[in-house]
Amino acid sequence: MNLSAKTVVLIAIGAALYGIGGLPMFGIPVFANTTLKPAMAVLALFSVLFGPLVGFLVGFIGHWVTDMFAGWGVWLTWVLGSGLVGLIIGLYPKITRGRLDMGKFTKFDFSLFVFLAFLGNVIGYGCSAYLDSVLYAEPFTKVMAQLTIIATGNTLLIAIVGHYILTAVAKRKQQSYNLKEAD
């Protein structure tokens, strides 16, 4: 794997924003050890704008940072889950063939973005919930409740924030895409 300096810097910035923004003081506690984090929008946007590798590493490293600074120890199962969320949402530019880079963000594109956010949360944190149940003997009903709350809440948060930001990104890209050289 050969990462450019730009990609490494993007990962570092994204992971720092996601990691610090994921601290409990910035979240909304909703269930046992479960907090809705506005930082999920950071993960989704870095994933959409820079692809699955950046998305995975921002989620993985960023969640690790959150766990370290929060003081409850690093939960690798949930760190992996955040990485998977970023990876799945990061498939967006490949599936849409870079339409956002051309300044296009249609209702279908938005629906796809929300679907990938939901799918990423269900698969990523579903793996986390399953691994917690198997490796740490967490009660299955508890981890399933956590998964349901997280997948629903994160998807809504990502959809709301993402709609405004990706619409603005598309408008900005459209202006750049339509620039022509003067004769």
PDB file of C-alpha atoms in Angstrom:
ATOM      1  CA  MET A   1       0.000   0.000   0.000  1.00  0.00           C
ATOM      2  CA  ASN A   2       1.470   3.307  -1.103  1.00  0.00           C
ATOM      3  CA  LEU A   3      -0.191   6.344   0.488  1.00  0.00           C
ATOM      4  CA  SER A   4       0.565   9.838  -0.738  1.00  0.00           C
ATOM      5  CA  ALA A   5       1.460  12.594   1.711  1.00  0.00           C
ATOM      6  CA  LYS A   6      -1.899  14.225   0.975  1.00  0.00           C
ATOM      7  CA  THR A   7      -3.761  11.020   1.876  1.00  0.00           C
ATOM      8  CA  VAL A   8      -1.816  10.606   5.121  1.00  0.00           C
ATOM      9  CA  VAL A   9      -2.603  14.212   6.084  1.00  0.00           C
ATOM     10  CA  LEU A  10      -6.312  13.709   5.242  1.00  0.00           C
ATOM     11  CA  ILE A  11      -6.402  10.578   7.398  1.00  0.00           C
ATOM     12  CA  ALA A  12      -4.673  12.370  10.277  1.00  0.00           C
ATOM     13  CA  ILE A  13      -7.010  15.366  10.139  1.00  0.00           C
ATOM     14  CA  GLY A  14     -10.111  13.201   9.771  1.00  0.00           C
ATOM     15  CA  ALA A  15      -9.085  10.838  12.572  1.00  0.00           C
ATOM     16  CA  ALA A  16      -8.314  13.755  14.899  1.00  0.00           C
ATOM     17  CA  LEU A  17     -11.657  15.437  14.188  1.00  0.00           C
ATOM     18  CA  TYR A  18     -13.568  12.177  14.534  1.00  0.00           C
ATOM     19  CA  GLY A  19     -11.600  11.109  17.607  1.00  0.00           C
ATOM     20  CA  ILE A  20     -11.961  14.336  19.554  1.00  0.00           C
ATOM     21  CA  GLY A  21     -15.516  14.930  18.322  1.00  0.00           C
ATOM     22  CA  GLY A  22     -16.438  11.451  19.514  1.00  0.00           C
ATOM     23  CA  LEU A  23     -15.663  12.186  23.156  1.00  0.00           C
ATOM     24  CA  PRO A  24     -18.630  11.856  25.520  1.00  0.00           C
ATOM     25  CA  MET A  25     -18.757  15.604  26.178  1.00  0.00           C
ATOM     26  CA  PHE A  26     -19.761  16.147  22.529  1.00  0.00           C
ATOM     27  CA  GLY A  27     -22.265  13.305  22.331  1.00  0.00           C
ATOM     28  CA  ILE A  28     -25.787  12.560  23.465  1.00  0.00           C
ATOM     29  CA  PRO A  29     -26.000   9.575  25.849  1.00  0.00           C
ATOM     30  CA  VAL A  30     -28.927   7.351  24.863  1.00  0.00           C
ATOM     31  CA  PHE A  31     -28.354   3.897  26.347  1.00  0.00           C
ATOM     32  CA  ALA A  32     -25.878   1.831  28.372  1.00  0.00           C
ATOM     33  CA  ASN A  33     -22.427   2.832  27.061  1.00  0.00           C
ATOM     34  CA  THR A  34     -24.093   4.205  23.931  1.00  0.00           C
ATOM     35  CA  THR A  35     -23.715   7.786  22.771  1.00  0.00           C
ATOM     36  CA  LEU A  36     -24.863   9.438  19.568  1.00  0.00           C
ATOM     37  CA  LYS A  37     -21.858  11.350  18.295  1.00  0.00           C
ATOM     38  CA  PRO A  38     -22.074  14.293  15.890  1.00  0.00           C
ATOM     39  CA  ALA A  39     -18.561  13.208  14.865  1.00  0.00           C
ATOM     40  CA  MET A  40     -20.228  10.485  12.769  1.00  0.00           C
ATOM     41  CA  ALA A  41     -20.910  13.207  10.209  1.00  0.00           C
ATOM     42  CA  VAL A  42     -17.149  13.832  10.023  1.00  0.00           C
ATOM     43  CA  LEU A  43     -16.539  10.141   9.354  1.00  0.00           C
ATOM     44  CA  ALA A  44     -19.243  10.031   6.671  1.00  0.00           C
ATOM     45  CA  LEU A  45     -18.011  13.150   4.903  1.00  0.00           C
ATOM     46  CA  PHE A  46     -14.345  12.122   4.857  1.00  0.00           C
ATOM     47  CA  SER A  47     -15.464   8.729   3.531  1.00  0.00           C
ATOM     48  CA  VAL A  48     -17.611  10.215   0.757  1.00  0.00           C
ATOM     49  CA  LEU A  49     -15.076  12.830  -0.256  1.00  0.00           C
ATOM     50  CA  PHE A  50     -11.928  10.677  -0.128  1.00  0.00           C
ATOM     51  CA  GLY A  51     -13.003   7.050  -0.544  1.00  0.00           C
ATOM     52  CA  PRO A  52     -13.087   3.760   1.336  1.00  0.00           C
ATOM     53  CA  LEU A  53      -9.455   3.550   2.467  1.00  0.00           C
ATOM     54  CA  VAL A  54      -9.510   7.020   4.008  1.00  0.00           C
ATOM     55  CA  GLY A  55     -12.959   6.274   5.465  1.00  0.00           C
ATOM     56  CA  PHE A  56     -11.785   3.045   7.084  1.00  0.00           C
ATOM     57  CA  LEU A  57      -8.642   4.579   8.568  1.00  0.00           C
ATOM     58  CA  VAL A  58     -10.417   7.739   9.787  1.00  0.00           C
ATOM     59  CA  GLY A  59     -13.023   5.563  11.526  1.00  0.00           C
ATOM     60  CA  PHE A  60     -10.534   3.059  12.938  1.00  0.00           C
ATOM     61  CA  ILE A  61      -7.893   5.519  14.148  1.00  0.00           C
ATOM     62  CA  GLY A  62     -10.448   8.141  15.191  1.00  0.00           C
ATOM     63  CA  HIS A  63     -12.438   5.713  17.329  1.00  0.00           C
ATOM     64  CA  TRP A  64      -9.186   4.484  18.886  1.00  0.00           C
ATOM     65  CA  VAL A  65      -8.385   8.118  19.787  1.00  0.00           C
ATOM     66  CA  THR A  66     -11.847   8.569  21.320  1.00  0.00           C
ATOM     67  CA  ASP A  67     -11.470   5.456  23.443  1.00  0.00           C
ATOM     68  CA  MET A  68      -7.996   6.440  24.631  1.00  0.00           C
ATOM     69  CA  PHE A  69      -8.964   9.971  25.664  1.00  0.00           C
ATOM     70  CA  ALA A  70     -12.335   8.968  27.140  1.00  0.00           C
ATOM     71  CA  GLY A  71     -10.549   6.804  29.692  1.00  0.00           C
ATOM     72  CA  TRP A  72     -12.552   3.586  29.340  1.00  0.00           C
ATOM     73  CA  GLY A  73      -9.886   1.703  27.424  1.00  0.00           C
ATOM     74  CA  VAL A  74      -9.780   0.814  23.750  1.00  0.00           C
ATOM     75  CA  TRP A  75     -12.663  -1.419  22.655  1.00  0.00           C
ATOM     76  CA  LEU A  76     -11.237  -2.962  19.489  1.00  0.00           C
ATOM     77  CA  THR A  77     -14.611  -4.391  18.521  1.00  0.00           C
ATOM     78  CA  TRP A  78     -16.120  -0.900  18.247  1.00  0.00           C
ATOM     79  CA  VAL A  79     -12.931   0.565  16.756  1.00  0.00           C
ATOM     80  CA  LEU A  80     -13.248  -2.025  13.973  1.00  0.00           C
ATOM     81  CA  GLY A  81     -16.943  -1.181  13.621  1.00  0.00           C
ATOM     82  CA  SER A  82     -16.190   2.499  13.004  1.00  0.00           C
ATOM     83  CA  GLY A  83     -13.594   1.523  10.429  1.00  0.00           C
ATOM     84  CA  LEU A  84     -16.141  -0.636   8.610  1.00  0.00           C
ATOM     85  CA  VAL A  85     -18.701   2.193   8.674  1.00  0.00           C
ATOM     86  CA  GLY A  86     -16.161   4.498   6.997  1.00  0.00           C
ATOM     87  CA  LEU A  87     -15.193   1.819   4.470  1.00  0.00           C
ATOM     88  CA  ILE A  88     -18.783   1.161   3.393  1.00  0.00           C
ATOM     89  CA  ILE A  89     -19.785   4.832   3.165  1.00  0.00           C
ATOM     90  CA  GLY A  90     -16.526   5.394   1.287  1.00  0.00           C
ATOM     91  CA  LEU A  91     -17.831   3.255  -1.585  1.00  0.00           C
ATOM     92  CA  TYR A  92     -20.104   6.188  -2.517  1.00  0.00           C
ATOM     93  CA  PRO A  93     -17.736   7.896  -5.014  1.00  0.00           C
ATOM     94  CA  LYS A  94     -17.062   4.594  -6.790  1.00  0.00           C
ATOM     95  CA  ILE A  95     -20.746   3.670  -7.022  1.00  0.00           C
ATOM     96  CA  THR A  96     -21.739   7.139  -8.276  1.00  0.00           C
ATOM     97  CA  ARG A  97     -18.753   7.258 -10.648  1.00  0.00           C
ATOM     98  CA  GLY A  98     -17.585  10.541  -9.157  1.00  0.00           C
ATOM     99  CA  ARG A  99     -20.756  12.527  -9.839  1.00  0.00           C
ATOM    100  CA  LEU A 100     -20.139  14.671  -6.759  1.00  0.00           C
ATOM    101  CA  ASP A 101     -16.766  15.720  -8.198  1.00  0.00           C
ATOM    102  CA  MET A 102     -18.653  16.879 -11.300  1.00  0.00           C
ATOM    103  CA  GLY A 103     -20.993  18.947  -9.144  1.00  0.00           C
ATOM    104  CA  LYS A 104     -23.939  16.566  -9.299  1.00  0.00           C
ATOM    105  CA  PHE A 105     -25.875  15.566  -6.178  1.00  0.00           C
ATOM    106  CA  THR A 106     -29.338  14.345  -7.103  1.00  0.00           C
ATOM    107  CA  LYS A 107     -32.116  12.935  -4.935  1.00  0.00           C
ATOM    108  CA  PHE A 108     -30.971   9.473  -6.009  1.00  0.00           C
ATOM    109  CA  ASP A 109     -27.403  10.307  -4.936  1.00  0.00           C
ATOM    110  CA  PHE A 110     -28.698  11.496  -1.571  1.00  0.00           C
ATOM    111  CA  SER A 111     -30.773   8.323  -1.170  1.00  0.00           C
ATOM    112  CA  LEU A 112     -27.692   6.231  -1.986  1.00  0.00           C
ATOM    113  CA  PHE A 113     -25.658   8.210   0.561  1.00  0.00           C
ATOM    114  CA  VAL A 114     -28.273   7.557   3.277  1.00  0.00           C
ATOM    115  CA  PHE A 115     -28.529   3.877   2.298  1.00  0.00           C
ATOM    116  CA  LEU A 116     -24.746   3.448   2.538  1.00  0.00           C
ATOM    117  CA  ALA A 117     -24.748   5.234   5.909  1.00  0.00           C
ATOM    118  CA  PHE A 118     -27.423   2.851   7.202  1.00  0.00           C
ATOM    119  CA  LEU A 119     -25.749  -0.211   5.697  1.00  0.00           C
ATOM    120  CA  GLY A 120     -22.370   0.845   7.083  1.00  0.00           C
ATOM    121  CA  ASN A 121     -23.801   1.329  10.563  1.00  0.00           C
ATOM    122  CA  VAL A 122     -25.667  -1.980  10.519  1.00  0.00           C
ATOM    123  CA  ILE A 123     -22.723  -4.002   9.182  1.00  0.00           C
ATOM    124  CA  GLY A 124     -19.952  -2.151  11.038  1.00  0.00           C
ATOM    125  CA  TYR A 125     -21.590  -1.914  14.422  1.00  0.00           C
ATOM    126  CA  GLY A 126     -23.385  -5.210  13.868  1.00  0.00           C
ATOM    127  CA  CYS A 127     -19.948  -6.831  13.767  1.00  0.00           C
ATOM    128  CA  SER A 128     -19.050  -4.895  16.922  1.00  0.00           C
ATOM    129  CA  ALA A 129     -22.194  -6.051  18.715  1.00  0.00           C
ATOM    130  CA  TYR A 130     -21.677  -9.663  17.661  1.00  0.00           C
ATOM    131  CA  LEU A 131     -18.016  -9.644  18.715  1.00  0.00           C
ATOM    132  CA  ASP A 132     -18.906  -8.054  22.062  1.00  0.00           C
ATOM    133  CA  SER A 133     -21.426 -10.819  22.637  1.00  0.00           C
ATOM    134  CA  VAL A 134     -18.983 -13.584  21.693  1.00  0.00           C
ATOM    135  CA  LEU A 135     -15.670 -12.233  23.045  1.00  0.00           C
ATOM    136  CA  TYR A 136     -16.796 -10.282  26.099  1.00  0.00           C
ATOM    137  CA  ALA A 137     -19.977 -12.217  26.984  1.00  0.00           C
ATOM    138  CA  GLU A 138     -22.052  -9.037  26.742  1.00  0.00           C
ATOM    139  CA  PRO A 139     -25.775  -9.825  26.844  1.00  0.00           C
ATOM    140  CA  PHE A 140     -27.041 -10.276  23.294  1.00  0.00           C
ATOM    141  CA  THR A 141     -30.196  -8.217  23.943  1.00  0.00           C
ATOM    142  CA  LYS A 142     -28.063  -5.324  25.218  1.00  0.00           C
ATOM    143  CA  VAL A 143     -25.745  -5.249  22.205  1.00  0.00           C
ATOM    144  CA  MET A 144     -28.703  -5.591  19.813  1.00  0.00           C
ATOM    145  CA  ALA A 145     -30.391  -2.635  21.523  1.00  0.00           C
ATOM    146  CA  GLN A 146     -27.155  -0.669  21.176  1.00  0.00           C
ATOM    147  CA  LEU A 147     -26.948  -1.608  17.490  1.00  0.00           C
ATOM    148  CA  THR A 148     -30.541  -0.577  16.781  1.00  0.00           C
ATOM    149  CA  ILE A 149     -30.154   2.788  18.510  1.00  0.00           C
ATOM    150  CA  ILE A 150     -26.763   3.498  16.947  1.00  0.00           C
ATOM    151  CA  ALA A 151     -27.730   2.493  13.399  1.00  0.00           C
ATOM    152  CA  THR A 152     -30.921   4.550  13.478  1.00  0.00           C
ATOM    153  CA  GLY A 153     -29.493   7.589  15.252  1.00  0.00           C
ATOM    154  CA  ASN A 154     -26.260   7.722  13.265  1.00  0.00           C
ATOM    155  CA  THR A 155     -28.088   7.347   9.962  1.00  0.00           C
ATOM    156  CA  LEU A 156     -30.436  10.225  10.783  1.00  0.00           C
ATOM    157  CA  LEU A 157     -27.552  12.406  11.932  1.00  0.00           C
ATOM    158  CA  ILE A 158     -25.449  11.592   8.881  1.00  0.00           C
ATOM    159  CA  ALA A 159     -28.415  12.199   6.544  1.00  0.00           C
ATOM    160  CA  ILE A 160     -29.256  15.610   7.992  1.00  0.00           C
ATOM    161  CA  VAL A 161     -25.727  16.995   8.215  1.00  0.00           C
ATOM    162  CA  GLY A 162     -24.597  15.231   5.049  1.00  0.00           C
ATOM    163  CA  HIS A 163     -27.425  16.648   2.948  1.00  0.00           C
ATOM    164  CA  TYR A 164     -26.443  20.236   3.697  1.00  0.00           C
ATOM    165  CA  ILE A 165     -22.726  19.719   3.318  1.00  0.00           C
ATOM    166  CA  LEU A 166     -22.838  17.537   0.191  1.00  0.00           C
ATOM    167  CA  THR A 167     -25.293  19.934  -1.470  1.00  0.00           C
ATOM    168  CA  ALA A 168     -22.840  22.763  -0.772  1.00  0.00           C
ATOM    169  CA  VAL A 169     -19.903  20.666  -2.026  1.00  0.00           C
ATOM    170  CA  ALA A 170     -21.801  19.858  -5.239  1.00  0.00           C
ATOM    171  CA  LYS A 171     -22.601  23.547  -5.823  1.00  0.00           C
ATOM    172  CA  ARG A 172     -18.965  24.477  -5.296  1.00  0.00           C
ATOM    173  CA  LYS A 173     -17.726  21.672  -7.563  1.00  0.00           C
ATOM    174  CA  GLN A 174     -20.294  22.643 -10.214  1.00  0.00           C
ATOM    175  CA  GLN A 175     -18.892  26.182 -10.280  1.00  0.00           C
ATOM    176  CA  SER A 176     -15.360  24.839 -10.696  1.00  0.00           C
ATOM    177  CA  TYR A 177     -16.431  22.198 -13.217  1.00  0.00           C
ATOM    178  CA  ASN A 178     -18.146  24.775 -15.427  1.00  0.00           C
ATOM    179  CA  LEU A 179     -15.210  27.173 -15.581  1.00  0.00           C
ATOM    180  CA  LYS A 180     -13.975  27.705 -19.107  1.00  0.00           C
ATOM    181  CA  GLU A 181     -10.917  29.443 -20.449  1.00  0.00           C
ATOM    182  CA  ALA A 182     -11.495  32.887 -21.865  1.00  0.00           C
ATOM    183  CA  ASP A 183     -10.787  33.284 -25.571  1.00  0.00           C
TER     184      ASP A 183
END
